[in-house]
Short mmCIF file of C-alpha atoms in Angstrom, two decimals:
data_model
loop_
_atom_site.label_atom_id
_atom_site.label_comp_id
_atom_site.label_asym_id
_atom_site.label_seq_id
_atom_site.Cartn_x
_atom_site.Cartn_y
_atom_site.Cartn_z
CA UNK A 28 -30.22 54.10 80.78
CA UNK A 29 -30.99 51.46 77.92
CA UNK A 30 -27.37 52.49 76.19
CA UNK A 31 -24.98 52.14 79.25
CA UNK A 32 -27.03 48.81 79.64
CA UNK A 33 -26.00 48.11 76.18
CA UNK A 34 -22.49 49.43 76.86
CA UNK A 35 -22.48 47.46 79.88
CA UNK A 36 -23.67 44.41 78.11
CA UNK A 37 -20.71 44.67 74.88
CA UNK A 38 -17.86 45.06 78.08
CA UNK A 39 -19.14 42.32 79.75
CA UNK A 40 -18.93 40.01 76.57
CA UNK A 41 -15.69 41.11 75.82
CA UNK A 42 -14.25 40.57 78.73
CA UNK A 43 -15.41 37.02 78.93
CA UNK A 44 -13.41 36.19 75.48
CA UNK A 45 -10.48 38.29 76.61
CA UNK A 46 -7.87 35.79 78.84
CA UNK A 47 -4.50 37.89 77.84
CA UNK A 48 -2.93 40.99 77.19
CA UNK A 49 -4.59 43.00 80.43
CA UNK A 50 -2.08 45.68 81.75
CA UNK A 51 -0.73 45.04 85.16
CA UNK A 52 -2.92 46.76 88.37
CA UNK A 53 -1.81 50.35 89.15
CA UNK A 54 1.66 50.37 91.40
CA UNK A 55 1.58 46.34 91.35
CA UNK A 56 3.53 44.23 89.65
CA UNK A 57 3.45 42.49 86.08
CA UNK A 58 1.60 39.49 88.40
CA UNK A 59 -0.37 42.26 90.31
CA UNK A 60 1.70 41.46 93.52
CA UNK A 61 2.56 43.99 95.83
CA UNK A 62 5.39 44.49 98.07
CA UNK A 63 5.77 46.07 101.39
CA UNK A 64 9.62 45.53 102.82
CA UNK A 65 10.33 42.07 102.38
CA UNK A 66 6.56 40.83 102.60
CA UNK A 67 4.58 40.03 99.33
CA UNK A 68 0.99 41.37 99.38
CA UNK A 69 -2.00 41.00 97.19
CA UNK A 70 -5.82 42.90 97.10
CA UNK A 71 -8.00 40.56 98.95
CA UNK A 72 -11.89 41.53 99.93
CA UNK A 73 -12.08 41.21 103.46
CA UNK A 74 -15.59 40.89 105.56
CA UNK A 75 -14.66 42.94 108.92
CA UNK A 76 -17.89 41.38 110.48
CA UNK A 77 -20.64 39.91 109.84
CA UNK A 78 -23.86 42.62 108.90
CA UNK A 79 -24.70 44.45 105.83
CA UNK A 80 -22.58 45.75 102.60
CA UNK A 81 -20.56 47.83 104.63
CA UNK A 82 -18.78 45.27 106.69
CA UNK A 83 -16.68 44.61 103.49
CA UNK A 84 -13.78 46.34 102.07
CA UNK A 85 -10.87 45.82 99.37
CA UNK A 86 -7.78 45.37 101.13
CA UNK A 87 -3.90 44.29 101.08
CA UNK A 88 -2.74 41.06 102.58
CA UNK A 89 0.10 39.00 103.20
CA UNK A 90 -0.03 36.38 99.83
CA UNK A 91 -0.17 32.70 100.84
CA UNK A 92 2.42 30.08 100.09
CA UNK A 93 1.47 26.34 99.28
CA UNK A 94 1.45 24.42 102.43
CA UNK A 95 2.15 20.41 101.42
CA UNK A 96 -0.28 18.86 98.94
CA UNK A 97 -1.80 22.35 98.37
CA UNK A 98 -1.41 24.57 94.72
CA UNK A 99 -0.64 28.13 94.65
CA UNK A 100 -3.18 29.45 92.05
CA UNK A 101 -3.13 33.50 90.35
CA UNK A 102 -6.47 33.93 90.57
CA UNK A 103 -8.00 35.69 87.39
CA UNK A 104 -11.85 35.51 88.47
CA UNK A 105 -14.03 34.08 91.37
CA UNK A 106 -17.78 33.17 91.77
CA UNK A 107 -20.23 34.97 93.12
CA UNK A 108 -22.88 32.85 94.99
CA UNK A 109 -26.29 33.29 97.17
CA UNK A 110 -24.34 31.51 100.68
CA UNK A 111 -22.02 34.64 100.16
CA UNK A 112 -24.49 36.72 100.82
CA UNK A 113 -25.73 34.35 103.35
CA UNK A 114 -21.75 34.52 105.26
CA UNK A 115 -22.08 37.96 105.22
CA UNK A 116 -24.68 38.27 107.50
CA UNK A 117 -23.43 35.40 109.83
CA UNK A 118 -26.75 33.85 108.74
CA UNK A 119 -25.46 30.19 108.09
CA UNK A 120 -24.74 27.03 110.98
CA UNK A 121 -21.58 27.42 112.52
CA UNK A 122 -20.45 30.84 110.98
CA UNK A 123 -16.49 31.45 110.91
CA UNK A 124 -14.61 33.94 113.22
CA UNK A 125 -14.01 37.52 111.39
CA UNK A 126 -11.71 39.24 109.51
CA UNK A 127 -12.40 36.52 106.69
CA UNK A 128 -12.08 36.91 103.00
CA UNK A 129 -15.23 35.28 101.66
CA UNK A 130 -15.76 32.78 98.83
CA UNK A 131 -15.35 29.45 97.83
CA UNK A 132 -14.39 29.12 93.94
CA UNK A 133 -12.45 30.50 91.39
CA UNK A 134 -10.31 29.87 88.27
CA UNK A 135 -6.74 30.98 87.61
CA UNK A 136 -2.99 29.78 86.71
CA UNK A 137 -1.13 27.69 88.97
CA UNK A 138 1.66 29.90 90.60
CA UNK A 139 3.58 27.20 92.60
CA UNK A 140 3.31 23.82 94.18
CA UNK A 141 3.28 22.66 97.65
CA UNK A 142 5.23 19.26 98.35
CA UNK A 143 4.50 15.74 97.05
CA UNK A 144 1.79 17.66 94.53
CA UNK A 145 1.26 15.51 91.67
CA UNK A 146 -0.05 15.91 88.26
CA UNK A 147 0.20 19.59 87.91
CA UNK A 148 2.49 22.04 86.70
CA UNK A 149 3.40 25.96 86.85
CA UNK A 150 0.98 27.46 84.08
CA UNK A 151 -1.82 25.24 84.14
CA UNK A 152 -5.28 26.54 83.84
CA UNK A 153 -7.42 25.53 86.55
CA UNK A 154 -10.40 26.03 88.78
CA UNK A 155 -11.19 25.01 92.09
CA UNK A 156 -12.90 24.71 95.29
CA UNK A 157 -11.50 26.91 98.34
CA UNK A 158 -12.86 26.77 102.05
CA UNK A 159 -13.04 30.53 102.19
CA UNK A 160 -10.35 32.96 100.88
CA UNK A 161 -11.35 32.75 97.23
CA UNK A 162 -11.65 36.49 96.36
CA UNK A 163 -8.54 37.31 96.20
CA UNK A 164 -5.70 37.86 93.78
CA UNK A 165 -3.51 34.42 95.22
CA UNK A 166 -5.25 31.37 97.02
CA UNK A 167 -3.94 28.21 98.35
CA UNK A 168 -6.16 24.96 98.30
CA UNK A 169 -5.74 21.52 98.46
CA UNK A 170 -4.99 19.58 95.45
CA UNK A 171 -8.18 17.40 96.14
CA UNK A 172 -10.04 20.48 95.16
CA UNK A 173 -8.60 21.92 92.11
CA UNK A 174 -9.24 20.90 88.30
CA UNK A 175 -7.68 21.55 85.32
CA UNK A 176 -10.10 23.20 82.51
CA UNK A 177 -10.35 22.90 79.06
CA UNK A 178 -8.06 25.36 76.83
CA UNK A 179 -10.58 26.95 75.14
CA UNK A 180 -12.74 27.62 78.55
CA UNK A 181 -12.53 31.11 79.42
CA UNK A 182 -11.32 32.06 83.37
CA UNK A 183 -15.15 33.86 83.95
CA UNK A 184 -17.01 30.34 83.07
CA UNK A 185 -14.43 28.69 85.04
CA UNK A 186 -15.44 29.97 87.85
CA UNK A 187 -19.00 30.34 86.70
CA UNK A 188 -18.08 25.79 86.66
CA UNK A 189 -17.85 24.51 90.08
CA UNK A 190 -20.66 24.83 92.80
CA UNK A 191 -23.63 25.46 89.76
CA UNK A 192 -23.01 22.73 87.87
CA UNK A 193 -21.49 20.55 90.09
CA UNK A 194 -24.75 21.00 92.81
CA UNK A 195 -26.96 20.45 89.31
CA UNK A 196 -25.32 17.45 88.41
CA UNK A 197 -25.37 15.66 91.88
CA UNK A 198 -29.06 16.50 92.33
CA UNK A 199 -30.34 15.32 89.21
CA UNK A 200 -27.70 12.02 88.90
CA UNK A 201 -26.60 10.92 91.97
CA UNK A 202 -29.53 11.64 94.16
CA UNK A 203 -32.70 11.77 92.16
CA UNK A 204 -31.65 9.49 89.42
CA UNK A 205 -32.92 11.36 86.15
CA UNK A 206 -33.72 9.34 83.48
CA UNK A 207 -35.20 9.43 80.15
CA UNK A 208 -38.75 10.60 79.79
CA UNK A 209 -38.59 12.22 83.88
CA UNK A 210 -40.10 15.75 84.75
CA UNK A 211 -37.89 18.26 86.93
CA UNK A 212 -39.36 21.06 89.00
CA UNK A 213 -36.80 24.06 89.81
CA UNK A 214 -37.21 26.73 91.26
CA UNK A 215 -35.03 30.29 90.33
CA UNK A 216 -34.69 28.90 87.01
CA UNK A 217 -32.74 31.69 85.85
CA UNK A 218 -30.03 31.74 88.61
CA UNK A 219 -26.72 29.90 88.28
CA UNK A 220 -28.11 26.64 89.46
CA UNK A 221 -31.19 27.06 87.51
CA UNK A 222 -29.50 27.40 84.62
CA UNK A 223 -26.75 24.55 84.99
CA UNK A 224 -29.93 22.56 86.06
CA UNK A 225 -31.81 23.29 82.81
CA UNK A 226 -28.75 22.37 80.58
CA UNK A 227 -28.05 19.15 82.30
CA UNK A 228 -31.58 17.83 81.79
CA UNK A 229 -31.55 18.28 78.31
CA UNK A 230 -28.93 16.12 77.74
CA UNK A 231 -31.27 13.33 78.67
CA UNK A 232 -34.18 12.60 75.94
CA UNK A 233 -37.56 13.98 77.04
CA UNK A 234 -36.91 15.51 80.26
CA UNK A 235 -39.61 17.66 80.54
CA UNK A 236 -38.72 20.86 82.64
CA UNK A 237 -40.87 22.89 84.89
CA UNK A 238 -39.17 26.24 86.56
CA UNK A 239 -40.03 28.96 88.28
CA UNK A 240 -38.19 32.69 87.97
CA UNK A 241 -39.41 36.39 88.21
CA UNK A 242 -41.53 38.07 85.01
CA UNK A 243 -38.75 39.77 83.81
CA UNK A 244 -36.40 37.20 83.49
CA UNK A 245 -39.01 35.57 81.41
CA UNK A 246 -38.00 36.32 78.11
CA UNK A 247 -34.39 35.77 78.36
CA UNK A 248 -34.78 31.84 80.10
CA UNK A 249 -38.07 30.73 77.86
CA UNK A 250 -35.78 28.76 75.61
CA UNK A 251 -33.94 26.77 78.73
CA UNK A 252 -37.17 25.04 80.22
CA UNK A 253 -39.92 23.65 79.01
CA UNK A 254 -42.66 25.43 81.01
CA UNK A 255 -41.83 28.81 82.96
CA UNK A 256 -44.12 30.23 86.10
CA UNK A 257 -44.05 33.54 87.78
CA UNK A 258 -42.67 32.48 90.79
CA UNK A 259 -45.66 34.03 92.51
CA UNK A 260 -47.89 32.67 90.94
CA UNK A 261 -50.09 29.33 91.76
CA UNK A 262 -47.25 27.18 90.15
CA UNK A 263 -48.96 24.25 91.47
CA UNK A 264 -52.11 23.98 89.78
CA UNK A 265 -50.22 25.43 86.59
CA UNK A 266 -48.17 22.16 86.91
CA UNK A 267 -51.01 19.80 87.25
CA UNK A 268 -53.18 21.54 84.68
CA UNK A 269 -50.25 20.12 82.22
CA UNK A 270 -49.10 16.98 84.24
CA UNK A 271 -51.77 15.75 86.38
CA UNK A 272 -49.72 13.22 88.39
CA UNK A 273 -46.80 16.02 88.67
CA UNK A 274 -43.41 15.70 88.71
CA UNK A 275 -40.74 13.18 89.07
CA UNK A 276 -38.15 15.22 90.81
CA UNK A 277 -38.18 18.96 92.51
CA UNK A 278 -35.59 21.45 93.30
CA UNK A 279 -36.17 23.24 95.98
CA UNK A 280 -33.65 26.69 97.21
CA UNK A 281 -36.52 28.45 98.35
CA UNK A 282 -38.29 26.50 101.17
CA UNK A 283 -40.59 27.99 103.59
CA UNK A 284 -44.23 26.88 101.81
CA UNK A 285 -42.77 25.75 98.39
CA UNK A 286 -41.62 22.77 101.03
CA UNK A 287 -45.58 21.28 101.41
CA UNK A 288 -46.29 22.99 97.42
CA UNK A 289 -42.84 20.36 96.32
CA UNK A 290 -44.24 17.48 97.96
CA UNK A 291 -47.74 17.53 96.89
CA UNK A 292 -46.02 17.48 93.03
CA UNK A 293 -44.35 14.69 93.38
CA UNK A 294 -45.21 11.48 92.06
CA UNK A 295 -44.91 8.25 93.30
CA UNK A 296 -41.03 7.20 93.51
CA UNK A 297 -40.18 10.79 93.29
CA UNK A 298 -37.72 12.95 94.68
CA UNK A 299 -37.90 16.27 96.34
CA UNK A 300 -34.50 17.78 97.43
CA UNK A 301 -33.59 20.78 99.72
CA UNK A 302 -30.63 22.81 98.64
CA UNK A 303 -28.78 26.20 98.92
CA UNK A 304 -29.27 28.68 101.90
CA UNK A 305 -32.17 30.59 100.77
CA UNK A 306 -33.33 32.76 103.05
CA UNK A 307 -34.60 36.90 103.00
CA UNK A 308 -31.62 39.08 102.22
CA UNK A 309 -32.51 41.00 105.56
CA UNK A 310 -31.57 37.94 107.71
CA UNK A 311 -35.39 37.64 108.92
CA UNK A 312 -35.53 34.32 108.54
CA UNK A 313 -34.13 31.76 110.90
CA UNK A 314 -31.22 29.09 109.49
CA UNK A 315 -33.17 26.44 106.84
CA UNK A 316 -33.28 23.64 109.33
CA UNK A 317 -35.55 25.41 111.57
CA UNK A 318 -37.16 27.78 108.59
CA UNK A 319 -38.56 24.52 106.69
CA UNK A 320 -38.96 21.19 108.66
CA UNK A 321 -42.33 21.52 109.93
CA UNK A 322 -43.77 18.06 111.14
CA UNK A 323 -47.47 18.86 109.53
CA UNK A 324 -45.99 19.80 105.84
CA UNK A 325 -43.09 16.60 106.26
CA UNK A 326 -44.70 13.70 107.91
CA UNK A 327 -42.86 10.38 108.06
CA UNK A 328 -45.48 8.35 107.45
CA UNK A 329 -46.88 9.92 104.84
CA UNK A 330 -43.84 10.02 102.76
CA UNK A 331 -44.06 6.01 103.58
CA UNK A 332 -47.99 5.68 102.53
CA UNK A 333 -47.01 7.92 99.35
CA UNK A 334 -43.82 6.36 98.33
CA UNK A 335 -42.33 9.43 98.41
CA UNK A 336 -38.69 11.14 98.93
CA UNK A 337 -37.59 13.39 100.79
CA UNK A 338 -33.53 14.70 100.37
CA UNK A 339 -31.20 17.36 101.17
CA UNK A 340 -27.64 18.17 99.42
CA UNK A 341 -25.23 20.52 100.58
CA UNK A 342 -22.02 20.65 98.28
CA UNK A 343 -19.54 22.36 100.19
CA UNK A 344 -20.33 20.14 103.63
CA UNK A 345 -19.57 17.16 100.94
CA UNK A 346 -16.32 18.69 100.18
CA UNK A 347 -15.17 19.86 103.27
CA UNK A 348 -16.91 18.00 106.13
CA UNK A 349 -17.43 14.62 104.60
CA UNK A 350 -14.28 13.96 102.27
CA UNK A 351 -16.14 13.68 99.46
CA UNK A 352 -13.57 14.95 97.10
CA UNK A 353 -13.32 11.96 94.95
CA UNK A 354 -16.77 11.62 94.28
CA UNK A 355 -16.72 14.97 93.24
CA UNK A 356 -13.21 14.72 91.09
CA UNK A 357 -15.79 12.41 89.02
CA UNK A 358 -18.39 14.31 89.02
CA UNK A 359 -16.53 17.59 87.51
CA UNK A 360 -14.81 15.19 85.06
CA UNK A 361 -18.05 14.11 83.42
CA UNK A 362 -18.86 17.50 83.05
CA UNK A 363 -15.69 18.36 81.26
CA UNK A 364 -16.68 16.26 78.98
CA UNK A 365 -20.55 17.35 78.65
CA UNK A 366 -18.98 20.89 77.77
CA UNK A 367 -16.02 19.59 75.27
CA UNK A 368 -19.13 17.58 73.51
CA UNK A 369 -20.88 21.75 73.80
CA UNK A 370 -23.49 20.12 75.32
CA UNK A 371 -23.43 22.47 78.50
CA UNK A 372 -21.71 25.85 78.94
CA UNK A 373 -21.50 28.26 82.03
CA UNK A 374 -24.62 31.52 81.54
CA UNK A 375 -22.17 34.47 82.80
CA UNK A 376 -24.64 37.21 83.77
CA UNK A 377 -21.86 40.08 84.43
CA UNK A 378 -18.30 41.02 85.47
CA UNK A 379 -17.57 43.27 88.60
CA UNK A 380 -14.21 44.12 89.43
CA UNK A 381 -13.21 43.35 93.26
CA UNK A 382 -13.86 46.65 93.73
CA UNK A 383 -17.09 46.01 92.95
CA UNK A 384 -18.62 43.72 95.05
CA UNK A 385 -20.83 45.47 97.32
CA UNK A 386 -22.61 46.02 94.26
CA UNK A 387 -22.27 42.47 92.72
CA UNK A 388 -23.85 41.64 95.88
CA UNK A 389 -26.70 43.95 95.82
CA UNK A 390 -27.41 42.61 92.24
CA UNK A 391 -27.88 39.18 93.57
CA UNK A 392 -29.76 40.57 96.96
CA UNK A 393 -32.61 42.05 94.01
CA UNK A 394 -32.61 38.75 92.00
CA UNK A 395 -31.56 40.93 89.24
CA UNK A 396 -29.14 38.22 88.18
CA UNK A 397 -29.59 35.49 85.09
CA UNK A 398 -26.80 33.12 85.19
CA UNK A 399 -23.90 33.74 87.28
CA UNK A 400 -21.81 36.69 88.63
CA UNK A 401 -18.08 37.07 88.39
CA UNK A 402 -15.89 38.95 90.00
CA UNK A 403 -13.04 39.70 87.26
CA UNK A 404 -9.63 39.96 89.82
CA UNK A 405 -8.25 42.10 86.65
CA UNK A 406 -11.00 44.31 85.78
CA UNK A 407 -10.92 47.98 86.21
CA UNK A 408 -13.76 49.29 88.28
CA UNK A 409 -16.78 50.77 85.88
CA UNK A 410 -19.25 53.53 86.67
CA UNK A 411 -22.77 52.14 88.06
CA UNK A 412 -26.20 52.57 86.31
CA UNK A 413 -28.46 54.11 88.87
CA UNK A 414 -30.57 51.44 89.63
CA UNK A 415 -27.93 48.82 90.03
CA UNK A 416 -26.39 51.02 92.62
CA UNK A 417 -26.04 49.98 95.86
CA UNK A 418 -28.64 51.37 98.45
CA UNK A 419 -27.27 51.58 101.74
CA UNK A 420 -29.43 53.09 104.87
CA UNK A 421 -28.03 55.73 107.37
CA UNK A 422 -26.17 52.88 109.42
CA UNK A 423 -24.54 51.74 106.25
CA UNK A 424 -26.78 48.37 106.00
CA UNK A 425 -28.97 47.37 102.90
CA UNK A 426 -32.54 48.11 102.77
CA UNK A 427 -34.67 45.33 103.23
CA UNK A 428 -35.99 43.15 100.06
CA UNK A 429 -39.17 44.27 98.93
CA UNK A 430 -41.13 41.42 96.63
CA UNK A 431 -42.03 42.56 93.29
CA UNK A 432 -39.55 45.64 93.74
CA UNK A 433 -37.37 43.92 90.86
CA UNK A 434 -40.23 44.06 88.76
CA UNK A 435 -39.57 47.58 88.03
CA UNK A 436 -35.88 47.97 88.25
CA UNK A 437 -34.04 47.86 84.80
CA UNK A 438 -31.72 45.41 84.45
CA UNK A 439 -27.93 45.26 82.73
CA UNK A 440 -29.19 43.27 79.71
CA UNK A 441 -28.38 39.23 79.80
CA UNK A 442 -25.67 37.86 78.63
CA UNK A 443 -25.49 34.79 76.58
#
């Protein structure tokens, strides 16, 4: 098990540094297009309906065209994120109608352009933001949304970019305000958030950073935070044994009672802020704003006698719902810059072919995961270890989450 772990490990690297010379998909194409009579077609993963691993399949669609102000990009790989799983199930507010292909970023080449498209041209590298549709071999999004990425950025931390370190970077800049000398709290240090999170607040001089992560991600994250708690454990009076006033800011994905644990660790002036759709893989609980907002753990008046703040940040309802994009054009330029200066740069946990992704997502479902997962667009479908299988009940749905199971499962090794 340790060696195809190892194997695993080496294809995973060397696919991150590879960007050319892939042969072209069997019976496609040189671009991996498709063609049925007149029609162009690509491999898209499409969610049938909304349940458990099985309600998702690889399949061929018709390829999009740029509609007017929108890019035509070839996507080469796509991020894999928690609210996928989440869309899946149908377990988010106002869940779209099925067929659907899920996700909502990726990195590629720009194909073609829509009308009055502006600074952008056939071959550029880019990554973007899509509402839906993003696993798939063509998408078609807004120019609002897309970004051009440095040359010698690889296409898996490309889309390993947007929605970890973009979520990171408005959290700790534009809504708590990080500063030098500040303490963060986050918790699933060793996801993709977690991570970007970690990254960003050492760029500022004594940040001190508290996070939170299962034992056996331990010893590959100790290095990215300054103090690291089993997330089972009584973080809180870990945290005050070495800060006794707490912390300036917390990161909360988890809710449920790390809501009234986040508050009582803040300080005065600080800033505890909700994010992400965390809930059970199973779907047992109910959507965050009824899972979490309990009037005797969040009481108005208390926050008022303790100076205290309360916040909540969702990025994609900022890009979508709330026309946001400009802020965010910003946003994912200063970032650029932060990884030009290699002062930040994307933790790639693994590569899954499309294939692949019922697995991908059980990977996730275990919090097996350290960084992000991709799903490679030109990757050829590997065998599975056993225990990153996916295990699928009689009616074809995953078996509940059991805490502390992922203790004991090995792991593909990380990934650096």
């Amino acid at each position: 098990m340790a060696k195809e772990g190892v194997e695993k490990a080496e294809e995973t690297e060397q696919m991150i540094e590879k960007e050319a010379g892939k042969e072209p998909a069997e019976g496609g194409g040189g671009d991996g297009s498709h063609r049925l009579g007149d029609a162009q077609e690509m491999r898209a993963v499409v969610l049938a309906g909304f349940g458990g691993l099985n309600k998702l399949r690889l399949s061929r669609k018709a390829m999009p065209e740029p509609q007017d102000g929108e890019l035509k990009i070839r996507v080469k790989a796509c991020g894999l994120n928690f609210i996928d799983l989440m869309v899946r199930q149908g377990n988010i507010d106002n869940p779209p109608k099925t067929p659907l292909v899920p996700g909502f970023e990726c990195s590629g080449i720009v194909e073609a352009l829509g009308d009055s498209v502006k600074g952008y041209e056939i071959g550029d590298r880019v990554m973007a933001f899509v509402n839906y549709n993003a696993w798939a071999e063509v998408v078609c999004t807004p120019v609002e949304f897309v970004y051009k990425i440095p040359d010698d950025m690889s296409f898996s931390e490309a889309a390993a970019f947007p929605m970890n370190f973009v979520t990171a970077y408005v959290m700790l800049f534009e809504v708590a305000n990080l500063r030098e000398g500040m303490s963060v709290l986050v918790h699933s240090a060793g996801g993709g958030v977690g991570q970007a999170v970690a990254q960003l607040c050492s760029t500022v001089p004594n940040v001190t950073v508290f996070g939170t992560a299962s034992t056996f991600k331990h010893e590959a994250i100790k290095d990215s935070v300054t103090h690291l708690f089993d997330r089972n454990a009584d973080y809180v009076q870990e945290v005050k044994r070495i800060s006794a006033e707490g912390v300036d800011i917390v990161l909360d994905c988890l809710c449920g009672d790390n809501t009234g644990k986040g508050l009582s660790l803040l300080k005065p002036l600080g800033t505890y802020i909700l994010y992400g759709e965390r809930k059970t893989a199973s779907g047992t609980w109910s959507a965050i704003g009824n899972s979490w907002w309990q009037v005797e753990k969040v009481n108005p008046i208390k926050l008022y006698e303790e100076n205290k703040v309360i916040a909540g940040f969702s990025l994609l309802n900022l890009l979508f719902k709330q026309g946001r994009a400009g802020l965010i054009r910003g946003v994912v330029e200063k970032l650029i810059g932060l990884y030009n200066q290699k002062k930040i740069k994307p933790v790639v946990d693994s590569l899954w072919a499309l294939e692949e992704v019922k697995e991908a997502m059980q990977r996730i479902h275990d919090r097996g995961n350290i960084g992000k997962l991709i799903l490679d667009v030109e990757k050829t479908p590997t065998p599975l270890m056993a225990n990153d299988s996916t295990e699928t009940s009689e009616a074809g749905e995953e078996e509940e989450d059991h805490e502390g199971d992922s203790e004991n499962k090995e792991r593909m090794p990380f990934i650096q």
